Coordinates of N, CA and C in Angstrom, one line a residue:
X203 N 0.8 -1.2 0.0 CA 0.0 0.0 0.0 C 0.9 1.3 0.0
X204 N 1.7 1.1 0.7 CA 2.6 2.3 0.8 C 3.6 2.6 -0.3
X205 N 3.5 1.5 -1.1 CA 4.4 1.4 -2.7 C 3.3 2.5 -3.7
X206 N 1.9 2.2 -3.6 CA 1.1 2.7 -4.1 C 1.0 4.4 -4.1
X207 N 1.0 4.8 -3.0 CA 1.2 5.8 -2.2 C 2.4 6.8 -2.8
X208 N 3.6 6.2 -2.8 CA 4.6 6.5 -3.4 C 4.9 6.8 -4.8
X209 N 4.3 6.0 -5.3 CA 4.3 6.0 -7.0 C 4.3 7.6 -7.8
X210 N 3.5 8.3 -7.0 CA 3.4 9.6 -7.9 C 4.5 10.4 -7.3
X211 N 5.2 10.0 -6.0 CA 6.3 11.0 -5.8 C 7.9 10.4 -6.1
X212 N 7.3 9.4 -6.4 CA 8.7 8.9 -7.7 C 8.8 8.9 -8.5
X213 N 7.0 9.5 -9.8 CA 7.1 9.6 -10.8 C 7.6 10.9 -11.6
X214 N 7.0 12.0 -10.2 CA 7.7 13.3 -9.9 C 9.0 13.4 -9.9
X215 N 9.8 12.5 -9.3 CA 11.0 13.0 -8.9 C 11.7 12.0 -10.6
X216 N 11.2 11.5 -10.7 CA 12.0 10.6 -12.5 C 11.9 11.8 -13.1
X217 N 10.8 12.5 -13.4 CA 10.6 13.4 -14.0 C 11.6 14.6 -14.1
X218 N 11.7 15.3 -12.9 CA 12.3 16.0 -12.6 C 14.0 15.8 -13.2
X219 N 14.5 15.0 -12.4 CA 15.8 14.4 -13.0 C 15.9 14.0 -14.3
X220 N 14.7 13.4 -15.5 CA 15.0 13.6 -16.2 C 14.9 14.9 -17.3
X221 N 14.2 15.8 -16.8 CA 14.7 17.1 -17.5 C 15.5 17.7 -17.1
X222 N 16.0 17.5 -16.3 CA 17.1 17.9 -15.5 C 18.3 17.5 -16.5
X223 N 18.6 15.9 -16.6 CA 19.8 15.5 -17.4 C 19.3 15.6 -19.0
X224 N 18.0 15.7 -19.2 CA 18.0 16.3 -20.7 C 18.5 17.6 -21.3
X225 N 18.4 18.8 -20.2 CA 18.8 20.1 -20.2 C 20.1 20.0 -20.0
X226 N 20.7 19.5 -19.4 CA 21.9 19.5 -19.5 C 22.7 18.6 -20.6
X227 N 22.2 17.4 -21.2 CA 22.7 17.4 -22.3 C 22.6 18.0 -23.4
X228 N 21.8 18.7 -23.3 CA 21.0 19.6 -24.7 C 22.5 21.1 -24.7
X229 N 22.5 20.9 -23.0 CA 23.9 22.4 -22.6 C 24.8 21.7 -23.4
X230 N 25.4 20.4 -23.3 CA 26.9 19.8 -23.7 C 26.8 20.0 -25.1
X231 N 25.7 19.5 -25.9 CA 25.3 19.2 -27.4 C 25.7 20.8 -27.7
X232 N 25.0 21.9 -27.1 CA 25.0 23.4 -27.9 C 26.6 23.7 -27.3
X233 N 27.2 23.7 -26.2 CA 28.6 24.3 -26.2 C 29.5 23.3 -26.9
X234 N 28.8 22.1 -27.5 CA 30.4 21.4 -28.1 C 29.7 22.0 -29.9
X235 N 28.9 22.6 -30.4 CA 28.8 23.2 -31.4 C 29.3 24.3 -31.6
X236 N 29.2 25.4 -30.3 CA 30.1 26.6 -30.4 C 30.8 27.1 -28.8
X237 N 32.2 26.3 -28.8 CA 32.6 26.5 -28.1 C 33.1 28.3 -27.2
X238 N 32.8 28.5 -26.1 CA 33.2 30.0 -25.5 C 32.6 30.5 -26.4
X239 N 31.3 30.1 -26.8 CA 30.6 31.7 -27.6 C 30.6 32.3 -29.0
X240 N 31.6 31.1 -29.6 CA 32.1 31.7 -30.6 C 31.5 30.5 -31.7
X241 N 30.8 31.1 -32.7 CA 30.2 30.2 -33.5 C 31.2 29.9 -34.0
X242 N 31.3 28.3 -34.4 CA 32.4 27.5 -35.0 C 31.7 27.1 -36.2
X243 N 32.2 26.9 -37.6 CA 31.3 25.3 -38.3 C 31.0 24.3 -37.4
X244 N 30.0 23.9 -37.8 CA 29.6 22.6 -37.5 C 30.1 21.5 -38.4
X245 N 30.7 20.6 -37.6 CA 31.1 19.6 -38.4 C 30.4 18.1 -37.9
X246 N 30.6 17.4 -38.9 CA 30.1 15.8 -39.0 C 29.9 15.7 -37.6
X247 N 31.0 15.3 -37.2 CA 31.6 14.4 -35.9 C 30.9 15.2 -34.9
X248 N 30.8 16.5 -35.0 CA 29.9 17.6 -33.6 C 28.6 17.0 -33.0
X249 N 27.9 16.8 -34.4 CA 27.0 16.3 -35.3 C 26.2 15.3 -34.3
X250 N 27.0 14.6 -34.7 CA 26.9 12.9 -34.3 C 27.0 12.8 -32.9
X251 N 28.0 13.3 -32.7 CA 28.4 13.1 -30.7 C 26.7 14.1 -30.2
X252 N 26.2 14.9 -30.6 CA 25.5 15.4 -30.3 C 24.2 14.8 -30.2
X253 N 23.6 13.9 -31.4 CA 22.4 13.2 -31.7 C 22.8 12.0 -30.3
X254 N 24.0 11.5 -30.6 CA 24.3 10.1 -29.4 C 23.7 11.0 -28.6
X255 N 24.2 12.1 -27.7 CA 24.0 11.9 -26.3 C 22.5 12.1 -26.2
X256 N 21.4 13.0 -27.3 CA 19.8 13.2 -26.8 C 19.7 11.5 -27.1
X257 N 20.3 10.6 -28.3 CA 19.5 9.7 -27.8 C 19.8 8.4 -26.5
X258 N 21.0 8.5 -25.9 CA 21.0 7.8 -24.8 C 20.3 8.7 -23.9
X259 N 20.0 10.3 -23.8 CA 19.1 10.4 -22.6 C 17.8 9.8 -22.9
X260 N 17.4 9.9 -24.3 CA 15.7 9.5 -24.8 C 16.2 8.1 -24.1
X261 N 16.4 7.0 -24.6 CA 16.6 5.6 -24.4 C 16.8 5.1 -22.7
X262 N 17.4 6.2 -22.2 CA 17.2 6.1 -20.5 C 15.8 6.4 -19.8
X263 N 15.1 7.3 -20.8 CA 13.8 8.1 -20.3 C 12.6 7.0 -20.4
X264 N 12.8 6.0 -22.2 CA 12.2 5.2 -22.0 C 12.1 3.8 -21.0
X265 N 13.2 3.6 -20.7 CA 13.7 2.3 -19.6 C 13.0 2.8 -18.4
X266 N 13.3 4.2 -17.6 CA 12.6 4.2 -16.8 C 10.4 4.7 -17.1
X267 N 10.2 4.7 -17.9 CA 8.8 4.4 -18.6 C 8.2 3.2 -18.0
X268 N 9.1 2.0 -18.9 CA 8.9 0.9 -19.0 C 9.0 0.2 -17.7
X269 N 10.2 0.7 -16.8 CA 10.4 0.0 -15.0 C 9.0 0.8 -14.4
X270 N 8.2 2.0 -15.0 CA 7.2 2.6 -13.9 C 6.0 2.2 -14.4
X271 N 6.1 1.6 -15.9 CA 4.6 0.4 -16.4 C 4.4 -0.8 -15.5
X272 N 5.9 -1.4 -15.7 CA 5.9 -2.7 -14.8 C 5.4 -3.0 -13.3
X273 N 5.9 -1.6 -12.6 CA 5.8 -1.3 -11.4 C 4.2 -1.0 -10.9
X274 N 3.1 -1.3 -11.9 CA 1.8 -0.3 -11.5 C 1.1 -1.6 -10.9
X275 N 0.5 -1.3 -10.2 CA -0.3 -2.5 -9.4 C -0.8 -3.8 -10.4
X276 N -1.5 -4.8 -9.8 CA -1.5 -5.9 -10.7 C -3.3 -6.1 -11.5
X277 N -3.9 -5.2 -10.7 CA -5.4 -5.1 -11.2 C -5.0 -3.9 -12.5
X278 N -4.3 -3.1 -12.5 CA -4.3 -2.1 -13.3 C -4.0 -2.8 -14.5
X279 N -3.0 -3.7 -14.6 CA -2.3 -4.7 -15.7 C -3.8 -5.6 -16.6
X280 N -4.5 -6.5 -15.4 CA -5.6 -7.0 -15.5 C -6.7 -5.9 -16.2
X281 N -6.8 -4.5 -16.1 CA -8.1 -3.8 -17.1 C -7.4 -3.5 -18.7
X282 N -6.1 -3.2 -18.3 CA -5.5 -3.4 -20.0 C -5.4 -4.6 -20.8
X283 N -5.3 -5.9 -19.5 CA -5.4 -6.8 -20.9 C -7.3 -7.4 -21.2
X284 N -7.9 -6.7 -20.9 CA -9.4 -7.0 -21.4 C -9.5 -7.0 -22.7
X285 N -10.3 -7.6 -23.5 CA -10.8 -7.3 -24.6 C -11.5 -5.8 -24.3
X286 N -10.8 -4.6 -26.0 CA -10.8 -3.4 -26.3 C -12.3 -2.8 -26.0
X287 N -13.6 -3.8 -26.1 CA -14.9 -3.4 -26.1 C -15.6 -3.7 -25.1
X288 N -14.3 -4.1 -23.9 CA -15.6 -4.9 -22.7 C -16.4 -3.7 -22.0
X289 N -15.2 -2.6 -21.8 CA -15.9 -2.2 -20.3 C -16.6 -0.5 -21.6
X290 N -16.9 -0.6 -22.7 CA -17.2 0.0 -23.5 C -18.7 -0.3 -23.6
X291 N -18.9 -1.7 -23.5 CA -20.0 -2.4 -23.7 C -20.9 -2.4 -22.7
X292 N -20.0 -2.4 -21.3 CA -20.5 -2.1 -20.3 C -21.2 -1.3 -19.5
X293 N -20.2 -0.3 -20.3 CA -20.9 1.1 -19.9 C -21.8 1.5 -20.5
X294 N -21.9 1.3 -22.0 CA -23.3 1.1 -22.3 C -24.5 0.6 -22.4
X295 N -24.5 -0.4 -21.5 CA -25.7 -1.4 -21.4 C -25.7 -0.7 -20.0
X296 N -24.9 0.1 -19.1 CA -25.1 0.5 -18.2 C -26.3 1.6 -18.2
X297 N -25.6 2.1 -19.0 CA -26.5 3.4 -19.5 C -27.9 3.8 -20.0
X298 N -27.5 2.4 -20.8 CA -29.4 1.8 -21.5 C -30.0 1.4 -20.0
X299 N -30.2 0.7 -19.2 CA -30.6 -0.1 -18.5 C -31.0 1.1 -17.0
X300 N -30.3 2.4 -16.6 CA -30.1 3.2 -15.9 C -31.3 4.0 -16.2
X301 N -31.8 4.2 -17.8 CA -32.9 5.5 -18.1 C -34.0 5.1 -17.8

């Protein structure tokens, strides 16, 4: 219960950290394009070292995604894998049957 509880102030704090190390890669990517201010060409290699590091932050952001899907309680798992039209069906025969 207290895992439950917690979930949103961990999903807070992922968050946070990860804009946190997004912004700051995004800093490394733009000062290794012009270093001290001084617009340089852009070359290939800048390029590239630059795309790597947004995509190992993206590819860290997904992992932790994927560990905070895994992590959600086990009834929550159980309404996603229903068939797409159950509680669709439900709710509308609820609704007919209600008037």
């Amino acid at each position: 219960m207290l895992d439950l509880w917690l979930t949103p102030w961990r999903a807070s704090l992922s968050l946070t950290a990860a804009t946190l190390e997004t912004l700051i890669a995004a800093q490394k990517s733009m000062s290794m394009m012009a270093p001290m201010g001084v617009a340089a060409p852009m070359t290939e290699d800048k390029l590239r070292d630059a795309f790597q590091i947004a995509a190992d932050v993206n590819l860290r952001r997904w992992e932790d995604t994927a560990g905070a899907l895994q992590n959600l309680p086990n009834w929550l798992h159980d309404m996603h894998a229903m068939p797409g039209n159950l509680v669709t069906d439900w709710f509308d025969s609820a609704r007919r049957n209600g008037r």
